[in-house]
Amino acid sequence: MKARLHRTLLFAAYQAALLVGIVTFPLALVTERAGLSLPVDRLVERLGEAHERASEN
């Protein structure tokens, strides 16, 4: 039960991070032109990997 809750919360966090990435995409384009970057891609990648690891068990 605890593992299932953990997987569900990780999945929800992953989906929320994807939504944040989509919503902030225009801002990311502007900041990239200014020489800066938003770390949303790293957040999505790490949450995706954590969800995959939790799903394997």
mmCIF file of C-alpha atoms in Angstrom:
data_model
loop_
_atom_site.group_PDB
_atom_site.id
_atom_site.type_symbol
_atom_site.label_atom_id
_atom_site.label_comp_id
_atom_site.label_asym_id
_atom_site.label_seq_id
_atom_site.Cartn_x
_atom_site.Cartn_y
_atom_site.Cartn_z
ATOM 1 C CA MET A 1 0.000 0.000 0.000
ATOM 2 C CA LYS A 2 2.805 2.393 0.901
ATOM 3 C CA ALA A 3 4.695 1.594 -2.322
ATOM 4 C CA ARG A 4 1.571 2.191 -4.389
ATOM 5 C CA LEU A 5 1.051 5.583 -2.741
ATOM 6 C CA HIS A 6 4.711 6.438 -3.402
ATOM 7 C CA ARG A 7 4.384 5.523 -7.100
ATOM 8 C CA THR A 8 1.164 7.502 -7.392
ATOM 9 C CA LEU A 9 2.688 10.601 -5.805
ATOM 10 C CA LEU A 10 5.764 10.334 -8.031
ATOM 11 C CA PHE A 11 3.549 10.020 -11.092
ATOM 12 C CA ALA A 12 1.523 13.070 -10.031
ATOM 13 C CA ALA A 13 4.710 15.075 -9.436
ATOM 14 C CA TYR A 14 6.047 13.991 -12.832
ATOM 15 C CA GLN A 15 2.833 15.059 -14.557
ATOM 16 C CA ALA A 16 2.888 18.390 -12.711
ATOM 17 C CA ALA A 17 6.499 18.963 -13.786
ATOM 18 C CA LEU A 18 5.518 18.265 -17.403
ATOM 19 C CA LEU A 19 2.712 20.802 -17.095
ATOM 20 C CA VAL A 20 5.099 23.388 -15.644
ATOM 21 C CA GLY A 21 7.479 22.723 -18.531
ATOM 22 C CA ILE A 22 4.737 23.233 -21.106
ATOM 23 C CA VAL A 23 3.411 26.383 -19.454
ATOM 24 C CA THR A 24 6.849 27.955 -19.034
ATOM 25 C CA PHE A 25 8.028 27.056 -22.550
ATOM 26 C CA PRO A 26 7.587 30.601 -23.935
ATOM 27 C CA LEU A 27 9.514 31.978 -20.963
ATOM 28 C CA ALA A 28 12.233 29.390 -21.544
ATOM 29 C CA LEU A 29 12.613 30.563 -25.148
ATOM 30 C CA VAL A 30 13.046 34.167 -24.028
ATOM 31 C CA THR A 31 15.526 33.316 -21.281
ATOM 32 C CA GLU A 32 17.525 31.137 -23.685
ATOM 33 C CA ARG A 33 17.985 34.112 -25.988
ATOM 34 C CA ALA A 34 19.278 36.051 -22.984
ATOM 35 C CA GLY A 35 21.831 33.308 -22.282
ATOM 36 C CA LEU A 36 20.022 31.792 -19.309
ATOM 37 C CA SER A 37 18.188 28.521 -18.929
ATOM 38 C CA LEU A 38 15.359 27.189 -16.810
ATOM 39 C CA PRO A 39 16.105 23.874 -15.060
ATOM 40 C CA VAL A 40 12.681 22.392 -15.801
ATOM 41 C CA ASP A 41 14.173 19.743 -18.090
ATOM 42 C CA ARG A 42 16.318 18.378 -15.266
ATOM 43 C CA LEU A 43 13.308 18.292 -12.952
ATOM 44 C CA VAL A 44 11.218 16.363 -15.481
ATOM 45 C CA GLU A 45 14.065 13.952 -16.189
ATOM 46 C CA ARG A 46 14.751 13.216 -12.521
ATOM 47 C CA LEU A 47 11.094 12.724 -11.657
ATOM 48 C CA GLY A 48 10.659 10.470 -14.692
ATOM 49 C CA GLU A 49 13.614 8.330 -13.652
ATOM 50 C CA ALA A 50 12.360 8.138 -10.064
ATOM 51 C CA HIS A 51 8.928 7.066 -11.269
ATOM 52 C CA GLU A 52 10.452 4.377 -13.517
ATOM 53 C CA ARG A 53 12.534 3.030 -10.636
ATOM 54 C CA ALA A 54 9.500 2.953 -8.354
ATOM 55 C CA SER A 55 7.416 1.212 -11.026
ATOM 56 C CA GLU A 56 9.974 -1.575 -11.446
ATOM 57 C CA ASN A 57 9.375 -2.831 -7.908
#
